[in-house]
PDB file of C-alpha atoms in Angstrom:
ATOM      1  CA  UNK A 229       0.000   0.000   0.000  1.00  0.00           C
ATOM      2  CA  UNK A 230       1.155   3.736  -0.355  1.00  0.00           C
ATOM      3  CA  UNK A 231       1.623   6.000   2.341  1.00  0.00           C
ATOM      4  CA  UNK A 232       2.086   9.478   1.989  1.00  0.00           C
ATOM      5  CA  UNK A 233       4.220  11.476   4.522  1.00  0.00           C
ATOM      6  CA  UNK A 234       4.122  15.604   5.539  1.00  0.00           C
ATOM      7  CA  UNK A 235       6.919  15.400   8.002  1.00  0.00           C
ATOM      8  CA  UNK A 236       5.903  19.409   9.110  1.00  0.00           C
ATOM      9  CA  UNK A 237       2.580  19.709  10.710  1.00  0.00           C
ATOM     10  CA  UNK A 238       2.311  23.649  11.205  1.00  0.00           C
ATOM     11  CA  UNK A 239       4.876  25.849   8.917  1.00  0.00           C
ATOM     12  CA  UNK A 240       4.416  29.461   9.185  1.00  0.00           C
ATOM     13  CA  UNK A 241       5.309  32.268   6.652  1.00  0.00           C
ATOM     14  CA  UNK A 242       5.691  36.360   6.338  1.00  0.00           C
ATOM     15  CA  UNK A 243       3.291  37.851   4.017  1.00  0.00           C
ATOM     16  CA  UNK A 244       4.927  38.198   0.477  1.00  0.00           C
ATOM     17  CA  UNK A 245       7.373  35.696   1.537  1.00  0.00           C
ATOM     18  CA  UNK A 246       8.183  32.568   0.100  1.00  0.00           C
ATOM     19  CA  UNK A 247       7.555  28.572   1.674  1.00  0.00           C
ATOM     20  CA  UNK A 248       8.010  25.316   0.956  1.00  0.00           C
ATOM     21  CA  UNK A 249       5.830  22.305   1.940  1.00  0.00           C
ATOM     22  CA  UNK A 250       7.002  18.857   1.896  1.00  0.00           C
ATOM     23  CA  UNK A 251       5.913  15.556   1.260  1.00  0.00           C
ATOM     24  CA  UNK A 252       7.394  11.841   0.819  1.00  0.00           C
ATOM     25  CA  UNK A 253       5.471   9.344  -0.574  1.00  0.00           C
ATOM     26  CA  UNK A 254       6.144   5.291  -0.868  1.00  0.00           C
ATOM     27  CA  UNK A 255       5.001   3.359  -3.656  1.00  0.00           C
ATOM     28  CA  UNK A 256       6.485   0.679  -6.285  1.00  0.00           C
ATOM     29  CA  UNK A 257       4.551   1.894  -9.243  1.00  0.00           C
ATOM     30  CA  UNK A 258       5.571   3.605 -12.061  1.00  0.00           C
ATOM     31  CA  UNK A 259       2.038   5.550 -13.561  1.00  0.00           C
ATOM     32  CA  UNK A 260       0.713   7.945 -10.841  1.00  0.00           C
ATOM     33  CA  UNK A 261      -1.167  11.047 -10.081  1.00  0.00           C
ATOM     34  CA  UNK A 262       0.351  13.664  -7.151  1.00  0.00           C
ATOM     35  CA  UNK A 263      -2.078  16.354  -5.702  1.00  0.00           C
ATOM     36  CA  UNK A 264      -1.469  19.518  -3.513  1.00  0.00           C
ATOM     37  CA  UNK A 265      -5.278  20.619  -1.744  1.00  0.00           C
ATOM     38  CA  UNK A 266      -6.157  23.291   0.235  1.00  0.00           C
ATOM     39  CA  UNK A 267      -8.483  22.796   3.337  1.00  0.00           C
ATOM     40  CA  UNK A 268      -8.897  26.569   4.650  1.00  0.00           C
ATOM     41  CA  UNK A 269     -11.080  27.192   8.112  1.00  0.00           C
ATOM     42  CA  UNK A 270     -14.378  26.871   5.826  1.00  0.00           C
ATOM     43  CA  UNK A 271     -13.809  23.137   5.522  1.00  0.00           C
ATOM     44  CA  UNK A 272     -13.417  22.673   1.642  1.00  0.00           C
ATOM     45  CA  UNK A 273     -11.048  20.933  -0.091  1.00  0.00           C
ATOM     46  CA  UNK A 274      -9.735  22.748  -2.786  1.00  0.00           C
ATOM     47  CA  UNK A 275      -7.289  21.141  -5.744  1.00  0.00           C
ATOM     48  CA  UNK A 276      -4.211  23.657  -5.465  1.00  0.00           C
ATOM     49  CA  UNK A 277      -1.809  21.308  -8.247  1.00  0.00           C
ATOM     50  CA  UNK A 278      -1.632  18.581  -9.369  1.00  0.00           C
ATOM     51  CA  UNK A 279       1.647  16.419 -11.352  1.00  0.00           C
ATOM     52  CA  UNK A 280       2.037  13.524 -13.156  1.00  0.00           C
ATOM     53  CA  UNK A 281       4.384  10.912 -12.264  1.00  0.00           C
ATOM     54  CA  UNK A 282       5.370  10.362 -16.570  1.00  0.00           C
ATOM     55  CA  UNK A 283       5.994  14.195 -16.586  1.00  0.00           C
ATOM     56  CA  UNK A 284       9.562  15.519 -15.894  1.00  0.00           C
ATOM     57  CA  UNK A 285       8.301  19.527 -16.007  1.00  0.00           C
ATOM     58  CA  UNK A 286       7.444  20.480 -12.420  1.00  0.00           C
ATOM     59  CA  UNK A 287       3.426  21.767 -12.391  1.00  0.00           C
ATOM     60  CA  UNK A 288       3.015  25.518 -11.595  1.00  0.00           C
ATOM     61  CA  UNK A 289      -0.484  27.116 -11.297  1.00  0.00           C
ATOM     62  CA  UNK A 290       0.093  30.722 -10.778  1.00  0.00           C
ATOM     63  CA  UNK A 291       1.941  31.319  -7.038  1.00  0.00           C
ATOM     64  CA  UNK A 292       1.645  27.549  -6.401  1.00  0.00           C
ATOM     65  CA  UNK A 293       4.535  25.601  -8.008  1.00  0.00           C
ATOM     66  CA  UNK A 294       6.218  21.661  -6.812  1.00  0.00           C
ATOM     67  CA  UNK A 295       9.599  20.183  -7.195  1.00  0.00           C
ATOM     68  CA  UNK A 296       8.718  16.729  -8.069  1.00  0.00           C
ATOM     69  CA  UNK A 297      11.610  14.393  -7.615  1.00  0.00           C
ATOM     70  CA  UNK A 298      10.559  10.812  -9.006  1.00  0.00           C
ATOM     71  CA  UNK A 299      13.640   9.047  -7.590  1.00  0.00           C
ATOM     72  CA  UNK A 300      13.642  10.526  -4.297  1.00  0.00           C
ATOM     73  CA  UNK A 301       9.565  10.348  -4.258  1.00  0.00           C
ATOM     74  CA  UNK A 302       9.732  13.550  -3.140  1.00  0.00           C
ATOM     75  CA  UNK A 303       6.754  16.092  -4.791  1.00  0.00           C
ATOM     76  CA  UNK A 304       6.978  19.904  -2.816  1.00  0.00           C
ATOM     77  CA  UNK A 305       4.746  22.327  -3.036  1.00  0.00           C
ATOM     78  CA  UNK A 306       6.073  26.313  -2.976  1.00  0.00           C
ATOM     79  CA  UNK A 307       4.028  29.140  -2.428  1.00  0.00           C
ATOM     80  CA  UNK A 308       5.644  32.557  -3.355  1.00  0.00           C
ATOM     81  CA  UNK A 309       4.321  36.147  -2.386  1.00  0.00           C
ATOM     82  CA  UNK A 310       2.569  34.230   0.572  1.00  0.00           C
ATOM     83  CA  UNK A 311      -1.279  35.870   1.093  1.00  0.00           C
ATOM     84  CA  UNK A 312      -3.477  35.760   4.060  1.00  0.00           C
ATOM     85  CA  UNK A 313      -5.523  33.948   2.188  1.00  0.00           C
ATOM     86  CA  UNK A 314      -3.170  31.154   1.485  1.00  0.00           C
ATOM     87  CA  UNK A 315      -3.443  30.323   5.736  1.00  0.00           C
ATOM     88  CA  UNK A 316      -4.742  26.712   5.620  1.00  0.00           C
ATOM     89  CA  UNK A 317      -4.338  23.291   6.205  1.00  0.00           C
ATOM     90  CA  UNK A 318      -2.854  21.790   3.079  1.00  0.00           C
ATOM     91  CA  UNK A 319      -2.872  17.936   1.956  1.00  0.00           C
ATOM     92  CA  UNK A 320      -0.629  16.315  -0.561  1.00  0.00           C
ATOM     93  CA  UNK A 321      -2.593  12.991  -1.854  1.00  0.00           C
ATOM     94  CA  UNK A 322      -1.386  10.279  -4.384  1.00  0.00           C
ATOM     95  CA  UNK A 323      -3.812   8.681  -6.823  1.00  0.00           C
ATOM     96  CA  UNK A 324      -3.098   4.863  -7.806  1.00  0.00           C
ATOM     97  CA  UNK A 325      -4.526   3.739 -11.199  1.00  0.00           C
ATOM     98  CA  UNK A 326      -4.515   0.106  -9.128  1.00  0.00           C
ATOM     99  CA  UNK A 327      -6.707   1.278  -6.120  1.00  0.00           C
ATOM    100  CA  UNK A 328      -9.763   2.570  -7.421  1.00  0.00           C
ATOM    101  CA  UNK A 329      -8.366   6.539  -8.371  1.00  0.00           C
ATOM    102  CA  UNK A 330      -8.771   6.995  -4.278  1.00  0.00           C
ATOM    103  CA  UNK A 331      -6.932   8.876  -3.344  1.00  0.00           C
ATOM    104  CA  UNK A 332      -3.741   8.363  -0.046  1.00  0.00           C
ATOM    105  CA  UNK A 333      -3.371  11.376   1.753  1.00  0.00           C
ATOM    106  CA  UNK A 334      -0.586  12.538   4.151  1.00  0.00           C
ATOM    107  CA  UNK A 335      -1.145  14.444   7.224  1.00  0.00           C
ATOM    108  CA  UNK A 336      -1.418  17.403   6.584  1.00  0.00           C
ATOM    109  CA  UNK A 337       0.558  20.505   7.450  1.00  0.00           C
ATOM    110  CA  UNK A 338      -1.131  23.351   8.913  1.00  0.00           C
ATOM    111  CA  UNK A 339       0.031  27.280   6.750  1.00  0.00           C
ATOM    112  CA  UNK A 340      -0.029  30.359   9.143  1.00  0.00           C
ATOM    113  CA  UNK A 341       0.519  33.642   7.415  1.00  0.00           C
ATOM    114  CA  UNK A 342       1.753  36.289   9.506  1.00  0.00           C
ATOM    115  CA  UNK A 343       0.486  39.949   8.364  1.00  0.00           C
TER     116      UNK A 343
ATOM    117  CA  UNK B1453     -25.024  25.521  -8.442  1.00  0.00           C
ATOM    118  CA  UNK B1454     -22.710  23.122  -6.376  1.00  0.00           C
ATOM    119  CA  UNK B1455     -20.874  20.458  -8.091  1.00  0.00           C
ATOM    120  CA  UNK B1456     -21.059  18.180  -4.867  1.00  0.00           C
ATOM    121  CA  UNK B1457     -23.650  18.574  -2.319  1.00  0.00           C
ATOM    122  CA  UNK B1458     -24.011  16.686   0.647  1.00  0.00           C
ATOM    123  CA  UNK B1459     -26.634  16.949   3.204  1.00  0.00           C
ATOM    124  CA  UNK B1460     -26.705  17.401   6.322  1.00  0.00           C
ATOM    125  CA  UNK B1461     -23.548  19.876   7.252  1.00  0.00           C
ATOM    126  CA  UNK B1462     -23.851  19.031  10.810  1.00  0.00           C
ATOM    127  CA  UNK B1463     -24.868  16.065  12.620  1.00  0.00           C
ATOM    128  CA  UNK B1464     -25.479  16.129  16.548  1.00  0.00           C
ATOM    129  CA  UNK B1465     -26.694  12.623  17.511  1.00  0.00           C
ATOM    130  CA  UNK B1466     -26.839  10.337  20.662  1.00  0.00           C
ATOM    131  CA  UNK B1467     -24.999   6.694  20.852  1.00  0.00           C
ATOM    132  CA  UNK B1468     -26.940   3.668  19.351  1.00  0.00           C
ATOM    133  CA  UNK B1469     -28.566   5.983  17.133  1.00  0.00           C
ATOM    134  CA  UNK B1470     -28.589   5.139  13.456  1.00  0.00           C
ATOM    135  CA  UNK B1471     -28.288   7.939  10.661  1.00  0.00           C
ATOM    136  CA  UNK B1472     -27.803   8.869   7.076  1.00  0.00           C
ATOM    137  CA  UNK B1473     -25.739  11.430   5.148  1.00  0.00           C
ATOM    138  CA  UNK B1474     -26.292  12.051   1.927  1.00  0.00           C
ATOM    139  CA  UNK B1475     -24.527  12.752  -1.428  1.00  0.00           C
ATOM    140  CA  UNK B1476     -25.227  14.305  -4.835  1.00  0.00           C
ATOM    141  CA  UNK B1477     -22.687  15.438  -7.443  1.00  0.00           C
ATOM    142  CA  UNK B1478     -24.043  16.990 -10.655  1.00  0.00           C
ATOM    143  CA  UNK B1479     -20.622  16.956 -12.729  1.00  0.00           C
ATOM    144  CA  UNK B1480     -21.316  13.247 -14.729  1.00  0.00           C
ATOM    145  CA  UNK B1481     -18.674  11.689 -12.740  1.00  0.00           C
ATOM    146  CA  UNK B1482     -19.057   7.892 -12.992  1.00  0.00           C
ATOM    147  CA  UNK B1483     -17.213   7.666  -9.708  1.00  0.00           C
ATOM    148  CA  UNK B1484     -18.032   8.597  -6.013  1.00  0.00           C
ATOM    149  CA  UNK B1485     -16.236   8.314  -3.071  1.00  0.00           C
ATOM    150  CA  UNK B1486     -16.590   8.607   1.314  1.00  0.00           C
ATOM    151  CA  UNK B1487     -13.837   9.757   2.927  1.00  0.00           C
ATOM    152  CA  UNK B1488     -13.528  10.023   6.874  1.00  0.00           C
ATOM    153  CA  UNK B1489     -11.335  13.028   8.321  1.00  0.00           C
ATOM    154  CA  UNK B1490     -11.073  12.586  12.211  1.00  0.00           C
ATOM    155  CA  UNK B1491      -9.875  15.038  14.527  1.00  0.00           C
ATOM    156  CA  UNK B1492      -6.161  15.227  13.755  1.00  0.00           C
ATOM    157  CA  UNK B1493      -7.243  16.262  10.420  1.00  0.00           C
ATOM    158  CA  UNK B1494      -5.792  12.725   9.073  1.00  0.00           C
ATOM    159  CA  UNK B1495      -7.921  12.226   6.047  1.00  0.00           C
ATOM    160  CA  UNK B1496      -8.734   8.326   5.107  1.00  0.00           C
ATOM    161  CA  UNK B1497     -10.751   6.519   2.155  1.00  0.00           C
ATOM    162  CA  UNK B1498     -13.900   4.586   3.322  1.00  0.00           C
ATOM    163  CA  UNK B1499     -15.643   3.501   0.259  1.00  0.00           C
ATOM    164  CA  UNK B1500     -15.312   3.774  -3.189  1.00  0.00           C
ATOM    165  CA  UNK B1501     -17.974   3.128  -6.132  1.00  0.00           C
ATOM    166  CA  UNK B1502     -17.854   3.123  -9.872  1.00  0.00           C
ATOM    167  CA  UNK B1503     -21.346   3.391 -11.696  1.00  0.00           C
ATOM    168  CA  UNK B1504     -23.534   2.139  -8.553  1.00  0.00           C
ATOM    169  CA  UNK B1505     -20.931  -0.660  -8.423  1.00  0.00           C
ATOM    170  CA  UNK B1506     -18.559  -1.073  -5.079  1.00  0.00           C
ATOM    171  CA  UNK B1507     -15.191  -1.104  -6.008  1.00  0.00           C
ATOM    172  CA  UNK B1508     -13.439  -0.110  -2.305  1.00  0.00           C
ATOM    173  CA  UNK B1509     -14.508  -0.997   0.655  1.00  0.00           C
ATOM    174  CA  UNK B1510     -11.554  -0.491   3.149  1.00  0.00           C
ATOM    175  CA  UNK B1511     -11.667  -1.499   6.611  1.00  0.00           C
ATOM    176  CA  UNK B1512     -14.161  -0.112   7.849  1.00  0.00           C
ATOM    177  CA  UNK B1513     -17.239  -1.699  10.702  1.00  0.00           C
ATOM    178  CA  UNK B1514     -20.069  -3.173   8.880  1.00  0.00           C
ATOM    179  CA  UNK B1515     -22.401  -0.554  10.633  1.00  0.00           C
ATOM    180  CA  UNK B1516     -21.217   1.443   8.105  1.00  0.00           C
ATOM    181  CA  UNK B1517     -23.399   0.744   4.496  1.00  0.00           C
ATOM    182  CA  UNK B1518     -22.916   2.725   1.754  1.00  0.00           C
ATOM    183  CA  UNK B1519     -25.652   2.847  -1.276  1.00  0.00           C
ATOM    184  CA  UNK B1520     -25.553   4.330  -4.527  1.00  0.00           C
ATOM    185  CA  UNK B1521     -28.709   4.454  -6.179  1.00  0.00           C
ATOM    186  CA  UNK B1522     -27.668   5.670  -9.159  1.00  0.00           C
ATOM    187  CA  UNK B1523     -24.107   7.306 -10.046  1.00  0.00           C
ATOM    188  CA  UNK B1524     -25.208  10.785  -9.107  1.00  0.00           C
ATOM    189  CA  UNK B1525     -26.217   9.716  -5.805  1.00  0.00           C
ATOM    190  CA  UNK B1526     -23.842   8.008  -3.040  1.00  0.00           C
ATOM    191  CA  UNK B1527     -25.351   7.900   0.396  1.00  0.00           C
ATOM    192  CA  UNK B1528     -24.058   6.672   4.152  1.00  0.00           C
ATOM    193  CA  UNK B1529     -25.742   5.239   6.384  1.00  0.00           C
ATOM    194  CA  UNK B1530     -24.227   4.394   9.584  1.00  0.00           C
ATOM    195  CA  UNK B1531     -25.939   1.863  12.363  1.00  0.00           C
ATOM    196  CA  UNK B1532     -25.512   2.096  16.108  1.00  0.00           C
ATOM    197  CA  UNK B1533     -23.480   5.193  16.665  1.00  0.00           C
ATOM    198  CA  UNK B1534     -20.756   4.983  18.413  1.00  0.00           C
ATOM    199  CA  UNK B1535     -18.313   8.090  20.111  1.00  0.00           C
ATOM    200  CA  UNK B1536     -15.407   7.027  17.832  1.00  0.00           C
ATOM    201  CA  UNK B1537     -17.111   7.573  14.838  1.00  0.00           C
ATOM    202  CA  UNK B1538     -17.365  11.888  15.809  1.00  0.00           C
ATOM    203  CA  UNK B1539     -15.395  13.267  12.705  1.00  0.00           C
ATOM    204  CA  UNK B1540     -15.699  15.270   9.092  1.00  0.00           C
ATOM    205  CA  UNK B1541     -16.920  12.931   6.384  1.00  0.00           C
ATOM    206  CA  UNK B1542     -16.400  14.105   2.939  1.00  0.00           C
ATOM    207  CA  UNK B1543     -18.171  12.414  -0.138  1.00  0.00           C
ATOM    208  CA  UNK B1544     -16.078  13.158  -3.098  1.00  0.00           C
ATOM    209  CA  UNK B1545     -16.317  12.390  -6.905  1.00  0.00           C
ATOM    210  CA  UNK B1546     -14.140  12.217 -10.049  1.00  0.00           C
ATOM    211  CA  UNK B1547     -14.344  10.704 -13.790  1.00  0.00           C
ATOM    212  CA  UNK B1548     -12.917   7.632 -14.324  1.00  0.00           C
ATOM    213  CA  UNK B1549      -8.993   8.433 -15.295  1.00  0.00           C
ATOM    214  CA  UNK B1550      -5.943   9.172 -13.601  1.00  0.00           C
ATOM    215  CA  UNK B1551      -5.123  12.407 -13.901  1.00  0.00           C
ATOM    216  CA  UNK B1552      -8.660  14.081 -13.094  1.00  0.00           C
ATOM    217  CA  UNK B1553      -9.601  16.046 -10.178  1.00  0.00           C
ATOM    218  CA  UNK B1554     -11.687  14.931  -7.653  1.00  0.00           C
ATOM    219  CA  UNK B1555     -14.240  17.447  -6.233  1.00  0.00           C
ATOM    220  CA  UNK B1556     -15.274  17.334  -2.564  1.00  0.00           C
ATOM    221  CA  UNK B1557     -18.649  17.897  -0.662  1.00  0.00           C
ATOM    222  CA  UNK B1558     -18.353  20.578   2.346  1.00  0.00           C
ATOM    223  CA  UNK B1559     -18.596  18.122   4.464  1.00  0.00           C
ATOM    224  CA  UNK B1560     -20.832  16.591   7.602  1.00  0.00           C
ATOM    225  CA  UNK B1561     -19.477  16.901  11.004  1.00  0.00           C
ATOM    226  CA  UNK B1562     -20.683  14.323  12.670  1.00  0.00           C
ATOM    227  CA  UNK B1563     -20.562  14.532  17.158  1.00  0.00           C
ATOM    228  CA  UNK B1564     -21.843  11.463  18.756  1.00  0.00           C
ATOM    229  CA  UNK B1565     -23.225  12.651  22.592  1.00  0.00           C
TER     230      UNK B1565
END
């Protein structure tokens, strides 16, 4: 089975500033889906990025960008020019084509933005 | 309107009760999920199914029942309520490939008294 590991459970970041978000996952196959999602205080989960395991290019969507290292199964998500509105708990999850598309979610790591 | 809906948003119930929460997505997705977020925020699949049909079932107590009516619909029904089972439970749905994103309900908090 795959876990999915966020080895930082609260991070905290200056307004504008930059911060990085880790996660380590485990699995033995080659075809995958990553996923960054955002759970603010309202309760929704909310699909920040998301990167294919074939793809070498590193996904960026706007401030939100990952370093996805296949060997290391490492997949990062950065968050540049920090917002209040980026202050959230935030999930990286990894879909299996052999398990149904659920998808294996780490712990989550709780994003405080200081004003 | 909203893509997933689940009813209701909070749940206040007494042990050895039974209840339902219910699911509706309106974006064609041929697959629904349940997923069960306690209070450490750890967030863990509970059911999966694929045009009505079951296709996940992790280990979870068999007072737990999930039924899909048809594939826009993907309801939980949960027997003899117990104080573990107080947490968030998201119903969730995608389309059938890899790469898609899956869209999640707001949510039922569920409290057991």
């Amino acid at each position: 089975a795959q876990t999915v590991t966020q080895s930082q459970p609260e991070m905290s970041v200056q307004e504008a500033e930059t911060v990085t978000l880790s996660c380590t996952y485990d699995t033995s196959e080659s075809d995958y889906y990553l996923f960054w999602y955002k759970q603010p205080p309202s309760r929704q989960m909310i699909l920040v990025i998301r990167q294919e395991a074939y793809k070498q290019q590193n996904a960026t969507e706007n401030r939100f960008s990952v370093n996805f290292q296949k060997a290391a199964k490492s997949f990062s998500l950065k968050i540049s020019d920090s917002q209040l509105g980026d202050a959230a708990m935030y999930f990286c999850a990894y879909r299996s084509p052999n398990a149904g598309n659920m998808l294996t979610f780490g712990g989550g790591t709780r994003l405080m933005v200081k004003p | 309107d909203t893509a997933v809906s689940q009813t209701p948003k909070y749940l206040v119930t007494q042990m050895g009760n039974d209840k339902s929460i219910k699911c509706e997505q309106n974006l064609g997705h041929d697959t629904m999920y349940w997923y069960k977020q306690d209070s450490k925020k750890f967030l863990k699949i509970m059911f999966s199914y694929n045009n009505k049909e079951l296709i996940i079932n992790e280990t979870v107590p068999n007072r737990f029942s999930p039924k899909s009516p048809d594939k826009a619909h993907l309801n939980l029904h949960i027997n003899s309520l117990e104080l573990g089972d107080s947490a968030v439970y998201f119903c969730a749905s995608s389309q059938g490939s890899l790469g898609t994103e899956a869209f999640f309900g707001q949510g039922t908090r569920l409290t057991v008294v």
